[in-house]
Coordinates of C-alpha atoms and ligand atoms in Angstrom, one line a residue:
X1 CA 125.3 25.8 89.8
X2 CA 125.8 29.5 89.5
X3 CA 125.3 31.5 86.2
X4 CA 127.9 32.7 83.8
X5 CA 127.9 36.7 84.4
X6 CA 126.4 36.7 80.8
X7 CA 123.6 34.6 81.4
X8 CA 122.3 37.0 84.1
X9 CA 119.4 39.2 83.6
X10 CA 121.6 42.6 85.6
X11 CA 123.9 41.8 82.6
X12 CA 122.0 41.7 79.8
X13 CA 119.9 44.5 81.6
X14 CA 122.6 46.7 81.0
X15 CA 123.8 45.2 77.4
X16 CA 120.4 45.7 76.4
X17 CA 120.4 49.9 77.8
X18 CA 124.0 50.2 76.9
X19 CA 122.9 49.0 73.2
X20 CA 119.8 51.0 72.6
X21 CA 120.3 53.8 74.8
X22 CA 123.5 54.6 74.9
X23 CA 126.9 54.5 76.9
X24 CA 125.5 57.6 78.4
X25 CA 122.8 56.1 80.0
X26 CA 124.5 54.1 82.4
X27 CA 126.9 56.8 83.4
X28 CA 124.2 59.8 83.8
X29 CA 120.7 59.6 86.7
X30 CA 117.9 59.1 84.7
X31 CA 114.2 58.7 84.6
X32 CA 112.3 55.2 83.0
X33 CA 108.6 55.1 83.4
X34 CA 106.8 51.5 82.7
X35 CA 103.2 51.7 82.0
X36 CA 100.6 49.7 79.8
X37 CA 99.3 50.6 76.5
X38 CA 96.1 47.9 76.9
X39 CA 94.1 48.2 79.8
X40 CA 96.1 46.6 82.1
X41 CA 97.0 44.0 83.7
X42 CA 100.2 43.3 81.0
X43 CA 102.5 42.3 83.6
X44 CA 104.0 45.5 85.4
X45 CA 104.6 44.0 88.2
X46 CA 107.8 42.0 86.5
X47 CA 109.3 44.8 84.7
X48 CA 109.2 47.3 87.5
X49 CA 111.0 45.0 90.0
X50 CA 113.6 43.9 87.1
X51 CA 113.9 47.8 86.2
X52 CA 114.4 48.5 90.0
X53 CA 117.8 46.9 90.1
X54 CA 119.0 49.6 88.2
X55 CA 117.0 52.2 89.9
X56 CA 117.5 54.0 93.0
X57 CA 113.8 55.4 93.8
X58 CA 110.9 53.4 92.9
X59 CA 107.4 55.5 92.7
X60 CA 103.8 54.4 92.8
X61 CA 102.1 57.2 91.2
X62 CA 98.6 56.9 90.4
X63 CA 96.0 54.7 91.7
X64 CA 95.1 53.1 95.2
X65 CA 94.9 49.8 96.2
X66 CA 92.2 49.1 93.6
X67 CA 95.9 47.6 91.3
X68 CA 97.2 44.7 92.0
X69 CA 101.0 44.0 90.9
X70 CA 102.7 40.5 91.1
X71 CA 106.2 40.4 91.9
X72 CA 108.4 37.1 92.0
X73 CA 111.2 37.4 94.7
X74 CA 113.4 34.6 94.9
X75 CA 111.0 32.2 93.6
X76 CA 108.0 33.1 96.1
X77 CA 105.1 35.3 94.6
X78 CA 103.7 38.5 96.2
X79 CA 100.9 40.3 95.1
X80 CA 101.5 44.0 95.9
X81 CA 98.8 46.4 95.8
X82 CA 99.8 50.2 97.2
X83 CA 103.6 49.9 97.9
X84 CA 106.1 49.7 94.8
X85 CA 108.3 47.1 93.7
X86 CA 111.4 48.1 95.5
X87 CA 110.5 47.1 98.8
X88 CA 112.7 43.5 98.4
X89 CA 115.6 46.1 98.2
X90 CA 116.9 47.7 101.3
X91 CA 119.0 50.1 99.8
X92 CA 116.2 51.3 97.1
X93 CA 113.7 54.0 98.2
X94 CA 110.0 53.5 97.5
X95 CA 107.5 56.2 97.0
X96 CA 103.9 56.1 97.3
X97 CA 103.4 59.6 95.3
X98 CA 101.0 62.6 95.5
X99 CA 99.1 61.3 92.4
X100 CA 97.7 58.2 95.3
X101 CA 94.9 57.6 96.8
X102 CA 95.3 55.6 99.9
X103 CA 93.6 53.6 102.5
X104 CA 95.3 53.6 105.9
X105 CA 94.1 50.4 106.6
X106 CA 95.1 48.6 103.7
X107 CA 99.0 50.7 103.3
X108 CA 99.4 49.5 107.0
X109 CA 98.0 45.6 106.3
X110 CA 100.5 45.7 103.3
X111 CA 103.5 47.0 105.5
X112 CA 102.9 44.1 108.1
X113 CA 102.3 41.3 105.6
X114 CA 105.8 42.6 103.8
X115 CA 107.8 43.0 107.4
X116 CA 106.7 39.5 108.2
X117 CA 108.0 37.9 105.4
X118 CA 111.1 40.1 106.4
X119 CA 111.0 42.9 104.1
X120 CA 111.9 46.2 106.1
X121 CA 110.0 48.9 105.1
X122 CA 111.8 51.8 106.6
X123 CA 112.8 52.8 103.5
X124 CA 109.1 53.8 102.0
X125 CA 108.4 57.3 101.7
X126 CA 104.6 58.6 101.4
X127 CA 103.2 62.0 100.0
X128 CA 101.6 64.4 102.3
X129 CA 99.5 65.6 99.8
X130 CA 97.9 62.0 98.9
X131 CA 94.6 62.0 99.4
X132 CA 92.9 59.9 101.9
X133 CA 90.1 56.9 101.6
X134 CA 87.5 57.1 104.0
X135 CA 85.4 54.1 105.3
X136 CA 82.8 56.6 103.6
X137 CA 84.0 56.5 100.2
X138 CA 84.0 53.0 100.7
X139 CA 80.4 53.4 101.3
X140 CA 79.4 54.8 98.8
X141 CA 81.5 53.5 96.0
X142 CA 79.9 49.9 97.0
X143 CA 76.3 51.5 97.4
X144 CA 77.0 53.3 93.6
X145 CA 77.8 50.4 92.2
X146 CA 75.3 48.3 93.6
X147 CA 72.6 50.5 92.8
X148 CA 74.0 51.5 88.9
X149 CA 72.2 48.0 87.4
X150 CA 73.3 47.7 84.2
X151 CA 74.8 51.2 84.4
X152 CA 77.9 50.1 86.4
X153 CA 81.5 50.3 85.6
X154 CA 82.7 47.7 87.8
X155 CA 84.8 49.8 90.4
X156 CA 86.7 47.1 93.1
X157 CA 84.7 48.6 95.8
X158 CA 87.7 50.0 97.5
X159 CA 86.4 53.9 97.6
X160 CA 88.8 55.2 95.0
X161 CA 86.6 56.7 92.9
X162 CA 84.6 58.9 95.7
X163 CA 87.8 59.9 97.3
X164 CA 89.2 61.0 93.9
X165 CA 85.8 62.9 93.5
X166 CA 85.9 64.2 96.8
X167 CA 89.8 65.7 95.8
X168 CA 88.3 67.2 92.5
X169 CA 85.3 68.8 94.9
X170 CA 88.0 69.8 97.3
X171 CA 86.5 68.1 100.2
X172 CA 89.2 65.8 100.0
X173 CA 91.6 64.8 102.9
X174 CA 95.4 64.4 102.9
X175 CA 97.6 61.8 104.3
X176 CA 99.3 65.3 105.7
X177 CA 95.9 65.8 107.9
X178 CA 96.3 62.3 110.0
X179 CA 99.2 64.5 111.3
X180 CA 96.9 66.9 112.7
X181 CA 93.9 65.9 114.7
X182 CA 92.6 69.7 114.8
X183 CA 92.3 69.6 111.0
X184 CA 91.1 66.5 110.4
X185 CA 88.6 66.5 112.3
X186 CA 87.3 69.8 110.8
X187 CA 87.5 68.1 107.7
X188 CA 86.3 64.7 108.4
X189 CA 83.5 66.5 109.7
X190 CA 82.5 68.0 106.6
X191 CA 83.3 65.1 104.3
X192 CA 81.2 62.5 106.5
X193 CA 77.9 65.5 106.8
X194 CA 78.1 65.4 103.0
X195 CA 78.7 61.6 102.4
X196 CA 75.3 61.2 105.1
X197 CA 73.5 63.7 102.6
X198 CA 74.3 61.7 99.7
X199 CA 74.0 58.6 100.9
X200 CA 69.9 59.8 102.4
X201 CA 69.2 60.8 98.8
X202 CA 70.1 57.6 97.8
X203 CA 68.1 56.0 100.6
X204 CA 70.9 53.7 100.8
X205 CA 71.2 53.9 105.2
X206 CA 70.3 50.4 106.1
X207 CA 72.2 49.3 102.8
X208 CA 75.4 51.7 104.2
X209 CA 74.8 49.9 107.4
X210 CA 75.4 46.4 105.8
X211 CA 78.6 47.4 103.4
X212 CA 80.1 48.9 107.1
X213 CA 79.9 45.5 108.7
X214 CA 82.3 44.1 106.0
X215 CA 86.5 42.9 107.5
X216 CA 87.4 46.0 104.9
X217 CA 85.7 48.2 106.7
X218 CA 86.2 46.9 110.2
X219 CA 83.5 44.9 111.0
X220 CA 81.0 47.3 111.8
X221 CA 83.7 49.5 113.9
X222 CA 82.1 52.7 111.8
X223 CA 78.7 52.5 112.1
X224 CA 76.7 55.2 114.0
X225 CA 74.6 55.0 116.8
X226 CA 72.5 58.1 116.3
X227 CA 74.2 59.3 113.0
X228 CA 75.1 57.3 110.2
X229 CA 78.8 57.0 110.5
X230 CA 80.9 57.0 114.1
X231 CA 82.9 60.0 114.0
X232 CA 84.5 59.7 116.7
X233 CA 85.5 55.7 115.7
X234 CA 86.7 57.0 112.4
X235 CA 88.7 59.9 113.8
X236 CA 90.2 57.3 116.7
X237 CA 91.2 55.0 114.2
X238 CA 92.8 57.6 111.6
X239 CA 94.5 59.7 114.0
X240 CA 96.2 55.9 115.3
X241 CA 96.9 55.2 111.2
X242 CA 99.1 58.9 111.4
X243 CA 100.8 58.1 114.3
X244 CA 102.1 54.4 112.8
X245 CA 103.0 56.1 109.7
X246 CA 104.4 59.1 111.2
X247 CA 108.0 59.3 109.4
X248 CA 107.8 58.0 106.6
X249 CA 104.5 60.7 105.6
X250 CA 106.4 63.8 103.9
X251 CA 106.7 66.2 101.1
X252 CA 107.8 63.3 98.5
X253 CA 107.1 65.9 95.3
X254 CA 109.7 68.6 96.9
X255 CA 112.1 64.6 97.4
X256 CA 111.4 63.2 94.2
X257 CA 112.1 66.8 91.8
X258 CA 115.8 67.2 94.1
X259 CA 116.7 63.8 93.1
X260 CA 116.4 64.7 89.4
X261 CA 120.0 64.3 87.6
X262 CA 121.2 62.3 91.2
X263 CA 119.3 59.2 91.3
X264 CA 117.8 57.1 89.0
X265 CA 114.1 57.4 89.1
X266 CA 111.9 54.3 87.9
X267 CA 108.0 55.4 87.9
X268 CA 105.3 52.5 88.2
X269 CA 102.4 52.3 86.5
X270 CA 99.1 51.4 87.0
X271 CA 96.2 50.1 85.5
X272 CA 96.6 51.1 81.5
X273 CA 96.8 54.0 78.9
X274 CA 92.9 52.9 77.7
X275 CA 91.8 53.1 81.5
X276 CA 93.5 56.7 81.8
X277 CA 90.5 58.5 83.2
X278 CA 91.2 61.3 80.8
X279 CA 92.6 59.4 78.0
X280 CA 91.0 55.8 77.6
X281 CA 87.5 54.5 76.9
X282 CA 85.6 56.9 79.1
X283 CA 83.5 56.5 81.0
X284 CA 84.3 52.2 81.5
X285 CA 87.8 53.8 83.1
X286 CA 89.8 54.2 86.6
X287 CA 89.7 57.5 88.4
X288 CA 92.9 58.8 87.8
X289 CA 95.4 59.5 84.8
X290 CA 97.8 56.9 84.2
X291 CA 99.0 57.8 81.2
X292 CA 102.9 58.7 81.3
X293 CA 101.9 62.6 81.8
X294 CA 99.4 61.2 84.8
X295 CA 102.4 59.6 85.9
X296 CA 105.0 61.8 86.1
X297 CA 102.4 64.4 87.2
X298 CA 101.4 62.1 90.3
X299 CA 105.0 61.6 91.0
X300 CA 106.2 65.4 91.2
X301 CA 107.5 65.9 88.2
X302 CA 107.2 66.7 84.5
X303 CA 106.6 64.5 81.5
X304 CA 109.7 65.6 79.7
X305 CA 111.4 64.8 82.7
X306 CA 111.1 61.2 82.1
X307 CA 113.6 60.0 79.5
X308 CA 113.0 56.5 78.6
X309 CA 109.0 55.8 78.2
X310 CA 108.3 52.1 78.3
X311 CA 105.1 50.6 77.3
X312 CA 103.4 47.0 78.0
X313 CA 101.5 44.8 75.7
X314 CA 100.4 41.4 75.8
X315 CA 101.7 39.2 72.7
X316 CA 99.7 39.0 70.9
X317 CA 96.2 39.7 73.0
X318 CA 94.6 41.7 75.1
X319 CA 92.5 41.6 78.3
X320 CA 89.8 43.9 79.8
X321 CA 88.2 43.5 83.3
X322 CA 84.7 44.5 84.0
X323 CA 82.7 46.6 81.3
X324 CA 83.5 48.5 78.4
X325 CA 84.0 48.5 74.8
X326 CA 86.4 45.9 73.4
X327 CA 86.0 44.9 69.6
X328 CA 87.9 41.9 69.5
X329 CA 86.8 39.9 72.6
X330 CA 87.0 36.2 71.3
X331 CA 83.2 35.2 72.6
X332 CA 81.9 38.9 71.9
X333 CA 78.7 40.0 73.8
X334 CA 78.3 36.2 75.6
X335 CA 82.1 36.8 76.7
X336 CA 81.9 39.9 77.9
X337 CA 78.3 38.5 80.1
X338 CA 80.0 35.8 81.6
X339 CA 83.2 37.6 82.9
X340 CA 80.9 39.9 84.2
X341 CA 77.7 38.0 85.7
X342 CA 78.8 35.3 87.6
X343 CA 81.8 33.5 85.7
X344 CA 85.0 32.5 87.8
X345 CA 88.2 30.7 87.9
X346 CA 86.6 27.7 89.8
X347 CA 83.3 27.5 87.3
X348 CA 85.9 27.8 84.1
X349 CA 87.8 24.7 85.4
X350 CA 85.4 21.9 84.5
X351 CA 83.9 24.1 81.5
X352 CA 84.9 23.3 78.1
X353 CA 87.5 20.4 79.2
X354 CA 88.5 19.0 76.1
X355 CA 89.1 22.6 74.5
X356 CA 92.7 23.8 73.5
X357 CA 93.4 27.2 72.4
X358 CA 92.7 26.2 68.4
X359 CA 89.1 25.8 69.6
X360 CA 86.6 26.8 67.0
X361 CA 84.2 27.8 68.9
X362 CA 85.9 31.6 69.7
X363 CA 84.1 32.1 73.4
X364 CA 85.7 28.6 74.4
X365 CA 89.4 29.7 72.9
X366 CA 89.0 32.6 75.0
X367 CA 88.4 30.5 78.1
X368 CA 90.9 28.3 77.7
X369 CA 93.4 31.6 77.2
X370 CA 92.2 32.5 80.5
X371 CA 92.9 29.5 81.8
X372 CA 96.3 28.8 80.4
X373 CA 97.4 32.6 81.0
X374 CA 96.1 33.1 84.3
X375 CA 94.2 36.0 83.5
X376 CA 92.2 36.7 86.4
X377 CA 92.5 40.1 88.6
X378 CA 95.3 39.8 91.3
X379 CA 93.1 42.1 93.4
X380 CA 89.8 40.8 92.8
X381 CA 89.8 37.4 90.9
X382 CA 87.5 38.0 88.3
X383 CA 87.9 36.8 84.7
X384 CA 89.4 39.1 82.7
X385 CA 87.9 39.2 79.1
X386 CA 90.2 38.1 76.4
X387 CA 90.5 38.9 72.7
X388 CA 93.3 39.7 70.0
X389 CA 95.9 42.3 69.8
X390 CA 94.4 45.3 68.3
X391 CA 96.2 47.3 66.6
X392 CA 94.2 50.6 66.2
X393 CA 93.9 50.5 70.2
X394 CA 97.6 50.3 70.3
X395 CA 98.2 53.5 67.8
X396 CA 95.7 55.3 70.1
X397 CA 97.4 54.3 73.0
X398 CA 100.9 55.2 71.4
X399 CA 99.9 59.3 71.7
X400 CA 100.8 59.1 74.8
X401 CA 104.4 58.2 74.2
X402 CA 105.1 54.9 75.6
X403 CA 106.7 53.8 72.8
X404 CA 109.3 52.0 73.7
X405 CA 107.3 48.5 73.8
X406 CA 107.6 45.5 75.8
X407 CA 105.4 42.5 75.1
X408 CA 104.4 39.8 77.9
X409 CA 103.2 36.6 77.9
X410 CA 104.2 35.3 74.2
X411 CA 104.5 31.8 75.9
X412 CA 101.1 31.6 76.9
X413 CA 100.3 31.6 72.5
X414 CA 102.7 27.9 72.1
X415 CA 100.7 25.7 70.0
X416 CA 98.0 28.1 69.0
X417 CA 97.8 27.4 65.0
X418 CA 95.9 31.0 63.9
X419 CA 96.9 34.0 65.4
X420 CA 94.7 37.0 64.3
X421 CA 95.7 40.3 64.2
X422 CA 93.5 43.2 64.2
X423 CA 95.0 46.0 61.7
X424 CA 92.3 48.5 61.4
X425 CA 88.4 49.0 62.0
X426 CA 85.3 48.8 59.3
X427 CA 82.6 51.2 61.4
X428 CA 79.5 49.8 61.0
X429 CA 76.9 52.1 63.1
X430 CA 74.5 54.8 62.5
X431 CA 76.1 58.9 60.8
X432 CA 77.9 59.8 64.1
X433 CA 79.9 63.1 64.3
X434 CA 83.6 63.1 66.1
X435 CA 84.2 67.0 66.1
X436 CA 84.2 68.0 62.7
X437 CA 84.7 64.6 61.4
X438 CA 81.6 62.5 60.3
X439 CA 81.3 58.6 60.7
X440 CA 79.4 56.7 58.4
X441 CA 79.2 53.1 57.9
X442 CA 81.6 51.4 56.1
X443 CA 84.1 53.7 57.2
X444 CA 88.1 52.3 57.7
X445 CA 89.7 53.4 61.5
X446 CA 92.9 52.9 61.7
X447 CA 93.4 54.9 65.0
X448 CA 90.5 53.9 67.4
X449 CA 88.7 56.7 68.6
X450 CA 87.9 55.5 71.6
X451 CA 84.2 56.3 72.4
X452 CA 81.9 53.3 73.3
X453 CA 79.4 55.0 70.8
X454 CA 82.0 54.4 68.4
X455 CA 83.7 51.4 69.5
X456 CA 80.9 49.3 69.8
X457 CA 79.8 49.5 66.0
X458 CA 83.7 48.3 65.2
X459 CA 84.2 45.7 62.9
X460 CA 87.8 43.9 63.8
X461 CA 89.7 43.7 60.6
X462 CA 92.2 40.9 61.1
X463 CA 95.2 39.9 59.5
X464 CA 95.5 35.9 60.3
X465 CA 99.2 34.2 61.1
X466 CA 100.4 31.1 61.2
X467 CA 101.5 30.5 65.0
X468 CA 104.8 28.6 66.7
X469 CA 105.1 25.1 68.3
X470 CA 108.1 25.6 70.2
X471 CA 108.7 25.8 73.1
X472 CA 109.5 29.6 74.1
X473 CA 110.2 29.3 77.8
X474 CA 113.9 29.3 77.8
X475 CA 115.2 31.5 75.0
X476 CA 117.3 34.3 75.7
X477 CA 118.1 35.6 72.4
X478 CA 116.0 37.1 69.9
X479 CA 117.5 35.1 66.8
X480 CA 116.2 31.8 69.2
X481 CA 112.6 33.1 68.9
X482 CA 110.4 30.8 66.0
X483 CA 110.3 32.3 62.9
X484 CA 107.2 32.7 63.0
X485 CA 106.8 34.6 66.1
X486 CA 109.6 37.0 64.7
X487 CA 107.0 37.7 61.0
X488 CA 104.3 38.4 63.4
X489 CA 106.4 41.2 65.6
X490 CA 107.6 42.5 62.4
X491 CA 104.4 42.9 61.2
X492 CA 103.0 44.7 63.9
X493 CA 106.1 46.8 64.4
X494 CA 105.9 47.9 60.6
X495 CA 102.0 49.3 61.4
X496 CA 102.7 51.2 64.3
X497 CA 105.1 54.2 65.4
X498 CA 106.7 52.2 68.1
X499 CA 109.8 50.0 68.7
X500 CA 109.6 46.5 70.6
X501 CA 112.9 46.7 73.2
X502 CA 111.6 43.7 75.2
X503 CA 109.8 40.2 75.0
X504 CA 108.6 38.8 77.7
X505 CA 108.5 34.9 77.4
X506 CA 108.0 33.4 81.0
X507 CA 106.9 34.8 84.4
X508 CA 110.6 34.6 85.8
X509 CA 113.2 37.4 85.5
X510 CA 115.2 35.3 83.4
X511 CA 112.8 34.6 81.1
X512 CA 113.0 37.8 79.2
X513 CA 114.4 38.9 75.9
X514 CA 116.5 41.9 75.4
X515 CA 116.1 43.2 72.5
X516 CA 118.9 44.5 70.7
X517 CA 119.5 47.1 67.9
X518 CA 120.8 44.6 65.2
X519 CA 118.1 41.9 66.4
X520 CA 115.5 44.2 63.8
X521 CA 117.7 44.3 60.8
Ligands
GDP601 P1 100.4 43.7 86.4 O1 99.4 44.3 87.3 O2 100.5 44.5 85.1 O3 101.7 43.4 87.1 O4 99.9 42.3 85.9 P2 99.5 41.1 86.7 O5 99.4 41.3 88.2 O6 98.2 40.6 86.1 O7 100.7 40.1 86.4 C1 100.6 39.3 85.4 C2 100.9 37.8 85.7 O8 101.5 37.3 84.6 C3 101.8 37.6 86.9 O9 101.4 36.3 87.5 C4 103.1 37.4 86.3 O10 104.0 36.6 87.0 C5 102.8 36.8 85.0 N1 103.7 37.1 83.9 C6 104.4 38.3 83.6 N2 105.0 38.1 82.4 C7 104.8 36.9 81.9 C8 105.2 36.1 80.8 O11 105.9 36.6 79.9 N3 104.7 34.9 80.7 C9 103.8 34.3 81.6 N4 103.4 33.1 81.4 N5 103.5 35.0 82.7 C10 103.9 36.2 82.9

């Protein structure tokens, strides 16, 4: 049966702008970034392909294939990894921007898998002045992290992290140089002698030799006879990678700063605010800036070109994958050890059977969470590490302007009796000096500061709330969310500077709430 025009999500889409951002809005080109104020993983992938129905250009901005993004098109999942949202669209234009880092391989892997579920893909644009991932930085990311012990971050292993080095070191390479065979190989020359070097001093050759027989990394296709890596393999298979991509590689900054004021812009994030390499929880963080300066940076433009700033959060918890500080993990130390050393989705299903989410016993809530909210990486399917919404991250993560807050997942909390809120931080660690600022124990934070030296001597101060039973799933209206959901958003909203727009109360499209301005009266 089809849907009342009301009942749509396009039409309450453009209610819900109308409402809270004027008439003006919808009659002028604008620019919306999405991005998360956690650490990811908050459900992008939903809101960038709802917000690319009112977009016209859709830009990937930071990142490389390291994020993982799940879409729902027409009922049928897709996990997405390098290209944006917009790619179900024909008549939309999808930009992977200068702020990339991308693997040939893996764009052109993406670009068949979506053409044979018949997406066309002609209308993808990608920067020049991306950098380019090596089968060496693969290498040696892999190597790093095997070799860091305890010391490791827990990078995906795709080679972002060396090729973003390399771009700081300027020995990087540009999607612009598969263009040119001349130039790259010059270039590829002297990125691969000073990969060798590195790799020599980490007497990692036979171990190189093993990562390069990996699919990723073509079975094997890259390994040297005499030297370590096959130049001439690497530059044959490149220079092939330019000539399928030819045509859709060009100057997407100069593209996306002329479309200012004529097309509406939509910027994806990726990864999270507390990941930001030069804003989050350093040094447990990705390798580039996606913050919404990072973004807008990586897509050509400015931040004060971007005019409507939305930021994700998971109602009301929080997940973190791989290492790093995170005070209110349900499980703590043992929580963070398992996601970490050797837990997985296929282990968690016969652990803790009889467990709901009101389980005393915090590490088993958290699993079940897990379980009941799917929260394992789309890219890599490790457990992510669950806790409670924490509020002093969140006013951290707010400097950066995403303010305008959507929270995800609220079904996933049905039936949970207690849901905690943490409002503020007691320190409890040794005299430690932030600038001019001393800590000392016993201290209140109420804006993390958000080194693990101080982090990890954080004391979650929680506010505790009754939860809801009902069922969440289908409501469309804000005044049809359980009161008790409702005294928990005011809450939060009352203790920080931001604004919740939308709630996010299924995986669909239509399950969404638009929030509107008299809803908060
Ligand atoms: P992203 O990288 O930020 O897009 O996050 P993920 O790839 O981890 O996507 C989150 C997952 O949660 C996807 O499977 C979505 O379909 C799903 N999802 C998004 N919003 C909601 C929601 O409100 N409720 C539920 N139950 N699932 C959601």
């Amino acid at each position: 049966m089809n849907k009342l025009k009301e009942e749509t999500v396009e039409y309450r889409m453009e209610q819900f702008l109308r409402a809270n951002f004027g008439n003006e809005f919808l009659h002028n080109k604008k620019v919306i970034a999405i991005s998360c104020n956690q650490f990811g993983d908050t459900g992008k992938g939903k809101f960038v392909s709802l917000f690319s129905k009112w977009a016209d250009i859709i830009a990937r901005v930071t990142g490389g294939d390291n994020a993982g993004h799940t879409i729902i098109f027409e009922g049928v999942e897709y996990v997405l990894h390098l290209i944006p949202c917009g790619i179900t669209d024909p008549d939309k234009i999808n930009i992977i921007g200068t702020g990339t880092v991308i693997y040939p391989r893996a764009l052109l892997q993406e670009i068949i898998f979506l053409k044979s579920k018949g997406f066309s893909c002609d209308n993808l644009r990608i920067s020049l002045k991306a950098n380019v991932i090596l089968p060496s930085h693969v290498v040696l990311d892999r190597l790093g992290e095997s070799q860091a012990g305890k010391e490791r971050i827990g990078s995906t292993g795709k080679g972002i992290q060396p090729c973003y080095t390399d771009h700081v070191a300027r020995r990087g390479l540009t999607m612009n140089d598969l263009l040119n065979p001349e130039v790259f190989r010059r270039k590829l020359k002297k990125a691969l002698d000073y990969h060798t070097m590195i790799i020599a001093g980490l007497g990692g050759y036979e171990a190189a030799r093993e990562i390069m027989k990996c699919d990723h990394l073509e079975n094997g296709k890259f390994i040297g006879r005499d030297e370590l890596f096959n130049f001439e393999a690497i530059v044959q298979s490149y220079l092939q990678y330019g000539k399928e991509l030819r045509g859709i590689i060009e100057d997407t900054d100069a593209f996306m700063r002329h479309s200012l004021g004529k097309k509406n812009i939509l910027l994806e994030g990726a990864q999270g605010y507390l990941l930001s390499i030069d804003y989050g929880t350093y040094p447990f963080v990705t390798s580039s800036d996606c913050s919404p300066a990072g973004m807008a940076k990586g897509a050509g433009l400015k931040e004060s070109d971007i005019d409507v700033s939305f930021g994700i959060i998971k109602g009301f918890y929080m997940t973190r994958v791989g290492k790093g500080s995170f005070p209110t993990e349900m499980g703590d130390k043992s929580s963070e050890m398992w996601c970490n050393e050797g837990g997985d989705r296929e282990k968690e299903k016969s652990m803790f059977i009889g467990s709901t989410l009101n389980d005393t016993n915090s590490f088993a809530q958290g699993v079940v969470l897990r379980r009941l909210a799917g929260e394992y990486g789309a890219t890599t399917g490790r457990p992510r590490r669950t806790g409670w919404l924490d509020l002093s991250l969140l006013r951290y993560a707010l400097d950066g302007g995403a303010n305008q807050i959507i929270l995800t997942k609220l079904d996933v909390l049905t039936g949970m009796n207690i849901i905690k809120v943490c409002h503020s931080y007691e320190y409890a660690g040794p005299d430690f000096n932030y600038g001019d600022i001393v800590l000392t124990k016993g201290d209140i934070i109420e804006k993390a500061i958000v080194l693990p030296e101080v982090l990890d001597h954080c004391t979650p101060l929680y506010k505790e709330f009754p939860g809801w039973t009902e069922d969440i799933r289908n409501v469309k209206h804000f005044s049809d969310l359980p009161e008790n959901l409702i005294n928990i958003l005011k809450y939060v909203f009352k203790n920080v500077p931001a604004t919740p727009r939308i709630i996010s109360v299924g995986p669909g499209p239509d399950d969404t709430v638009f929030v509107l301005p008299f809803d908060l009266n």
